[in-house]
mmCIF file of C-alpha atoms in Angstrom:
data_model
loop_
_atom_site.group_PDB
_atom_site.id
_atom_site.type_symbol
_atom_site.label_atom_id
_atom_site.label_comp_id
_atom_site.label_asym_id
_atom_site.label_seq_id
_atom_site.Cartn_x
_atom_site.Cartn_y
_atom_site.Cartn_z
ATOM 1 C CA UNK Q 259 62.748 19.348 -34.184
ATOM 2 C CA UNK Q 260 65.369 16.555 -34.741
ATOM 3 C CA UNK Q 261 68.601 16.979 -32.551
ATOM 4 C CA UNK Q 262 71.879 14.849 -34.514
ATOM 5 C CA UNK Q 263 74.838 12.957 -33.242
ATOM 6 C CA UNK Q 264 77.696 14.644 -33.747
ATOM 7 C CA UNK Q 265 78.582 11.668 -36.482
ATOM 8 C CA UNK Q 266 75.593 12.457 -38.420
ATOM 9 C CA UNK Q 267 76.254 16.324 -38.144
ATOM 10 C CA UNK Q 268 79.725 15.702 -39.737
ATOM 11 C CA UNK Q 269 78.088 13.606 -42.307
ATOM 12 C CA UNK Q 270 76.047 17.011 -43.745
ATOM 13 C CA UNK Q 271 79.080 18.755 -43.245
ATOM 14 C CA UNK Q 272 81.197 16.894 -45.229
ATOM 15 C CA UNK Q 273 78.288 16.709 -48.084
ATOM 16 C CA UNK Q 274 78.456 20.652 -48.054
ATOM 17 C CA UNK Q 275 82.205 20.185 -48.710
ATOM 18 C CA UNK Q 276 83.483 21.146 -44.891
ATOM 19 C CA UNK Q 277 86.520 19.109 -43.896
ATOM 20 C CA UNK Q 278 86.122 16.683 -41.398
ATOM 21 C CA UNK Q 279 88.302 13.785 -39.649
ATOM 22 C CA UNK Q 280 88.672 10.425 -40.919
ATOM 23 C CA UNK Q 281 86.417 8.441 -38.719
ATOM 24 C CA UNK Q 282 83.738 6.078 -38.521
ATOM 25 C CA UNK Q 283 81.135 5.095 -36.041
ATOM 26 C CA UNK Q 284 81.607 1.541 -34.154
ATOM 27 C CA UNK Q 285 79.119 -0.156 -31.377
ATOM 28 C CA UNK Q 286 81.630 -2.313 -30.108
ATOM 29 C CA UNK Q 287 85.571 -2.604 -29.194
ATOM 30 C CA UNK Q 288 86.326 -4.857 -31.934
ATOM 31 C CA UNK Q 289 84.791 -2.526 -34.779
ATOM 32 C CA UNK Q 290 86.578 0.539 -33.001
ATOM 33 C CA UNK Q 291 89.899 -1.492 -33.084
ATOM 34 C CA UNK Q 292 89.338 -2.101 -37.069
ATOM 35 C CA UNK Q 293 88.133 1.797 -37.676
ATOM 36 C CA UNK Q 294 91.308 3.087 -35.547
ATOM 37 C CA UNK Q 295 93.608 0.887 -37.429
ATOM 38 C CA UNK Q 296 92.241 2.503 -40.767
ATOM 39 C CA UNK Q 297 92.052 5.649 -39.748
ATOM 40 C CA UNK Q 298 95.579 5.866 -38.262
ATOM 41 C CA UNK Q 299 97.219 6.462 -34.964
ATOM 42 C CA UNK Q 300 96.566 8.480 -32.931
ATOM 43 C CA UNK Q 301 92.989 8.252 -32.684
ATOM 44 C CA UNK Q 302 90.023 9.961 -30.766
ATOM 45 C CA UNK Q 303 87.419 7.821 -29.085
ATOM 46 C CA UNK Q 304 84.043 10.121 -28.601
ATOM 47 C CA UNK Q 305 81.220 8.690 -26.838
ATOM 48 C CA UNK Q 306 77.538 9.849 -29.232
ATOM 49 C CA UNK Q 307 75.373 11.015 -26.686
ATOM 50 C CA UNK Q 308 72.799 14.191 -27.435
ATOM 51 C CA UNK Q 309 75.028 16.399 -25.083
ATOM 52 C CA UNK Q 310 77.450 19.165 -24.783
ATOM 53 C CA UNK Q 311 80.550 19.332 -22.288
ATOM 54 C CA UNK Q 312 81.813 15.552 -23.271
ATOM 55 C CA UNK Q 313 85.229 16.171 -23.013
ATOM 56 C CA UNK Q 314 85.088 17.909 -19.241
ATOM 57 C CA UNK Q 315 82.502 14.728 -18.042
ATOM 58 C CA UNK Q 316 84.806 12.214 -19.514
ATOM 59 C CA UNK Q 317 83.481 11.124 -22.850
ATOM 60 C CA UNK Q 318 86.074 12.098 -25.035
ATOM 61 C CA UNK Q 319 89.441 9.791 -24.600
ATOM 62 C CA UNK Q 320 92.667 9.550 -26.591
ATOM 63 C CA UNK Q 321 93.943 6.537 -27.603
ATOM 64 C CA UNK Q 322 97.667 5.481 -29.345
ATOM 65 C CA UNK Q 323 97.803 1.817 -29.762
ATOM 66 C CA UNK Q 324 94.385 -0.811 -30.373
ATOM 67 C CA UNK Q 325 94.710 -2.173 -26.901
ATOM 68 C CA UNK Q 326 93.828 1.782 -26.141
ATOM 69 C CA UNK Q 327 91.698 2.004 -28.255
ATOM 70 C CA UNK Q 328 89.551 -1.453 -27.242
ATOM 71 C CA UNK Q 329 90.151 -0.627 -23.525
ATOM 72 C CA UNK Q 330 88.594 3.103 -23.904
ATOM 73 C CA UNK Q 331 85.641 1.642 -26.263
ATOM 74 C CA UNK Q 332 84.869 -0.563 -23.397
ATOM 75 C CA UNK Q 333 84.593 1.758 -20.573
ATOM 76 C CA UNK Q 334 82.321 4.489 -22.483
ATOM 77 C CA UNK Q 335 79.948 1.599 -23.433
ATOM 78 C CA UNK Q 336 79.652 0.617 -20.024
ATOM 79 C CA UNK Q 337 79.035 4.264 -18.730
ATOM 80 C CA UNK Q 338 76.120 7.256 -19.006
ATOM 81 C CA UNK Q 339 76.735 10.335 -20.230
ATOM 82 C CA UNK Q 340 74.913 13.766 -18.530
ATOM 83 C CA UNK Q 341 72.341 10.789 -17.549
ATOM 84 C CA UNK Q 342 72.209 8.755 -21.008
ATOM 85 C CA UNK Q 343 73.580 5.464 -22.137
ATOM 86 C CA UNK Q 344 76.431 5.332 -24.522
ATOM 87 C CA UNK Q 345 75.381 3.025 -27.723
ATOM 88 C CA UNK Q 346 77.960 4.166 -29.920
ATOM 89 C CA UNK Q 347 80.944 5.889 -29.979
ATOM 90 C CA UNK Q 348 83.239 7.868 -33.162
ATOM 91 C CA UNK Q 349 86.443 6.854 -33.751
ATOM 92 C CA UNK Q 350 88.508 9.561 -35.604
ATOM 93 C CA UNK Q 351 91.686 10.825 -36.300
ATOM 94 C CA UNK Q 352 93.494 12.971 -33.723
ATOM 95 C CA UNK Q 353 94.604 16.283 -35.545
ATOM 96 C CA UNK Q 354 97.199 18.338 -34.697
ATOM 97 C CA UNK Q 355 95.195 21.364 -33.254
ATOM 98 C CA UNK Q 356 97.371 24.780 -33.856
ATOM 99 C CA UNK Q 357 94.602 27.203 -32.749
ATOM 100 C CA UNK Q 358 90.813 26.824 -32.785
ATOM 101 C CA UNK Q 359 87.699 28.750 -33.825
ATOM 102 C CA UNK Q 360 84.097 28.500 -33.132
ATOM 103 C CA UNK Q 361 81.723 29.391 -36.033
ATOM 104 C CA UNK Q 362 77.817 29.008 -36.035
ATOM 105 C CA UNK Q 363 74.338 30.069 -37.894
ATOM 106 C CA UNK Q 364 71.083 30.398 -36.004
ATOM 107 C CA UNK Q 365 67.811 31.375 -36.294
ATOM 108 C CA UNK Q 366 67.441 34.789 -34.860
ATOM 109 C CA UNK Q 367 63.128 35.384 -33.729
ATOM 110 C CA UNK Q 368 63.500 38.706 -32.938
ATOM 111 C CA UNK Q 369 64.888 39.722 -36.199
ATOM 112 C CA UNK Q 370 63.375 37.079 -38.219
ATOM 113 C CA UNK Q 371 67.169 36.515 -39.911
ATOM 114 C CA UNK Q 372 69.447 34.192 -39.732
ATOM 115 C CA UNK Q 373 72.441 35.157 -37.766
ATOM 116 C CA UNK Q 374 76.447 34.299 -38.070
ATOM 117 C CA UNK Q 375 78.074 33.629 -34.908
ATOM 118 C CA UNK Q 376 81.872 33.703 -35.161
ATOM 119 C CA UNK Q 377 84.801 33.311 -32.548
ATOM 120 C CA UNK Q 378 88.427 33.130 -33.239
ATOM 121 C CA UNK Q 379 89.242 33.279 -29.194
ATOM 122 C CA UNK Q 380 88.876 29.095 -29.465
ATOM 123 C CA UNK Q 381 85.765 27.034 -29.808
ATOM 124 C CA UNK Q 382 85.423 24.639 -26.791
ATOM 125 C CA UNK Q 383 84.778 27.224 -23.728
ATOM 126 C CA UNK Q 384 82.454 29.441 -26.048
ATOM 127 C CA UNK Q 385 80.658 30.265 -23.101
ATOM 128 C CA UNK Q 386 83.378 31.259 -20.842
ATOM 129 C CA UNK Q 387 84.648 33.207 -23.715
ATOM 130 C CA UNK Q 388 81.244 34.978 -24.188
ATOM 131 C CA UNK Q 389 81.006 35.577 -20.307
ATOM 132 C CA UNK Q 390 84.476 37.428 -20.253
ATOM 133 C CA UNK Q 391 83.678 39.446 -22.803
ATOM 134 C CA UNK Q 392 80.840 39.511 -25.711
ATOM 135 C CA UNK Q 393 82.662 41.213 -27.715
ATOM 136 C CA UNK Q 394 84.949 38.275 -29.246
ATOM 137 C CA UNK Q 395 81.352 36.751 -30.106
ATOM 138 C CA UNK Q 396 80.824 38.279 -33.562
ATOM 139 C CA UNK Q 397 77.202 38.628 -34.654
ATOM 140 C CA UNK Q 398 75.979 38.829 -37.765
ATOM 141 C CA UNK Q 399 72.499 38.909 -39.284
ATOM 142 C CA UNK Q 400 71.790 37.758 -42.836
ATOM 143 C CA UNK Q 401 69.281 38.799 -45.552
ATOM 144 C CA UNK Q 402 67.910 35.249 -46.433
ATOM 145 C CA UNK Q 403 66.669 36.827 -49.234
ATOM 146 C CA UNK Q 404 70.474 37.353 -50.470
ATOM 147 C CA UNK Q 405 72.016 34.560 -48.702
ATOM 148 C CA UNK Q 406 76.148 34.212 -48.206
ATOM 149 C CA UNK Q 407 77.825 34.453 -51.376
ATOM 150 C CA UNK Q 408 81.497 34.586 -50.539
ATOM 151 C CA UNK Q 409 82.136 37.924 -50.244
ATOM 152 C CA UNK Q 410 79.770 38.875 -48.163
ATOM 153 C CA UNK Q 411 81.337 36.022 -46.047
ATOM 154 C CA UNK Q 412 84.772 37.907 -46.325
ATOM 155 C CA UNK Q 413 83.491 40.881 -45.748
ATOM 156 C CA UNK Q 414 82.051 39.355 -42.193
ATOM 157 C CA UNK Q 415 85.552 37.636 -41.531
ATOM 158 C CA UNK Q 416 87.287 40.647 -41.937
ATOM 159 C CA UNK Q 417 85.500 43.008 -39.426
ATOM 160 C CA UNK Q 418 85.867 40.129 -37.116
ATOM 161 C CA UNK Q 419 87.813 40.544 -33.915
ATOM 162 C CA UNK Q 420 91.147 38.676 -34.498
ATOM 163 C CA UNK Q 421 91.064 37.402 -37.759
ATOM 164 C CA UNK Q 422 94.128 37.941 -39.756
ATOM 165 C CA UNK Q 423 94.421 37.335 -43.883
ATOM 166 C CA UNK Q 424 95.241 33.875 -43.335
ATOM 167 C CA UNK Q 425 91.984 32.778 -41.201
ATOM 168 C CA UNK Q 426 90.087 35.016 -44.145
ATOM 169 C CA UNK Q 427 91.298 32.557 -46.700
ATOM 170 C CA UNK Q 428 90.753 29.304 -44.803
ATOM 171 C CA UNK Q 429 87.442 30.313 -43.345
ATOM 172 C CA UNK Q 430 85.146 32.145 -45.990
ATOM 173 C CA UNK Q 431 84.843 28.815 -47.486
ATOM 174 C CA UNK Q 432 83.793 27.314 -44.548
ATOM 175 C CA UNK Q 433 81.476 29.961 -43.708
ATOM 176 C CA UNK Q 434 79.975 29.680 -46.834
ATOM 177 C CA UNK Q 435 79.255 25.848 -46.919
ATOM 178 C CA UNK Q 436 78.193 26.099 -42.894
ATOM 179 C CA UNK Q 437 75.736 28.502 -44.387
ATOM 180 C CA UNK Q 438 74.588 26.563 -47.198
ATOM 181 C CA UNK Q 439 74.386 23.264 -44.661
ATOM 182 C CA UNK Q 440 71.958 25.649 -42.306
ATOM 183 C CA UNK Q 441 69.519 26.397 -45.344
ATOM 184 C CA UNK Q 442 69.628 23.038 -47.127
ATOM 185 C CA UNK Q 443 68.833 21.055 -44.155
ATOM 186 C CA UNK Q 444 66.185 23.532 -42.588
ATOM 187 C CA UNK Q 445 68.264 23.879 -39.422
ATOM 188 C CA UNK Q 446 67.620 25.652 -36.131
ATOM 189 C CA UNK Q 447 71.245 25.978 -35.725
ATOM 190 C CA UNK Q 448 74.022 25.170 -37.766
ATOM 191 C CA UNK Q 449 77.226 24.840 -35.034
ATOM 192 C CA UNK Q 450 80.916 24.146 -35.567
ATOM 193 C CA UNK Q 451 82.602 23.713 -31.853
ATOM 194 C CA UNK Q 452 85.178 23.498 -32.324
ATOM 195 C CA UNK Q 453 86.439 23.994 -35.913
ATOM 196 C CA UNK Q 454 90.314 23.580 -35.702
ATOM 197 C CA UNK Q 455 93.450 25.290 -37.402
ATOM 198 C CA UNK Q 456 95.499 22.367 -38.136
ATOM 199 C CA UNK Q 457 98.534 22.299 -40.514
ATOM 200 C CA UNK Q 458 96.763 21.455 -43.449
ATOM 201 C CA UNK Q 459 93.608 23.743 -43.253
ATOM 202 C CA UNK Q 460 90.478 24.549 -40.790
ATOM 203 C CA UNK Q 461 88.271 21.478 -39.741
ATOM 204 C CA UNK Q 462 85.486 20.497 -38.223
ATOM 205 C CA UNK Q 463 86.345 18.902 -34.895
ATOM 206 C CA UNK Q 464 82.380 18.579 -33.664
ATOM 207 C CA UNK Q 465 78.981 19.419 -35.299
ATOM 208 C CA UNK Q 466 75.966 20.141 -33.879
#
């Protein structure tokens, strides 16, 4: 079983038509200055390591001019992450974040389905969230046989805990393409964490 980068998650993602930040992979400071400079300030700096929890152990920084952006670059290549070096790191877009979701499909063995995990109680502390209380983790299993046409996929969003008419619109596409991504590609798991509510529609902050 292959386990992605986050950059090359987002890369399937945005083939399956899920929106994603502008952003572009760079090995050293000077192509992170040139990426940031395209992209726009201000920017994210993400170090690419096969690992959860990179914000909490540091390898997520923010960065609002290119002497930011070189000086963060710098430090992540020098470090390791959960025990592994950092070769590479994403420069992106920072997006004004108005509420987040989390949104998943998995292989389920004991009922031989895909399943549809969704969370509108934020993306980033899934777990914590699913510790408090299971219930805002919204399971679904799916007849492969019929797959996720979209309204099946708004029929899901609606019986989901929280979700108003507004995250029914901007998500059953979403849902939809995550699906299609999961089946295309032969995943395991098909993860969103978070997918964020910004302004100008949900996207795809990290992809696993």
């Amino acid at each position: 079983m292959a386990r992605l980068y986050e950059y090359q998650g987002k890369e399937l993602l945005r083939r399956m038509g899920i929106p994603v930040p502008r952003g572009s992979l760079a090995r050293n400071h000077v192509e992170a200055a040139r990426i940031a400079e395209e992209v726009g300030f201000p920017v994210a700096i993400k170090a690419q390591v096969l690992a959860g929890r990179r914000g909490q152990a540091g390898g997520i920084r923010f960065a609002a001019t290119t002497e930011e952006v070189r000086t963060a670059t710098c430090a992540l290549l020098e470090e390791a992450l959960h025990g592994m070096p950092v070769e590479a790191v994403l420069v992106e877009q920072r997006l004004a974040i108005q509420r987040e979701a989390y949104l998943a499909v998995t292989a389920d063995p004991s009922c031989r389905q895909p399943v549809v995990l969704i969370s509108l109680q934020g993306g980033r502390e899934i777990e914590e969230t699913a510790a408090q209380d299971p219930t805002w983790i919204f399971q679904v299993p799916i007849n492969i046989r019929d797959g996720l046409p979209e309204h099946v996929a708004r029929n899901i969003l609606r019986r989901t805990p929280g979700a108003t008419s507004a995250d029914i619109g901007f998500l059953t596409p979403v849902l939809c393409n995550l699906y299609r991504a999961y089946r295309t590609y032969d995943c395991r798991l098909a993860e969103i964490n978070p997918l964020a509510l910004t302004p100008e529609g949900p996207v795809a902050v990290d992809a696993r």
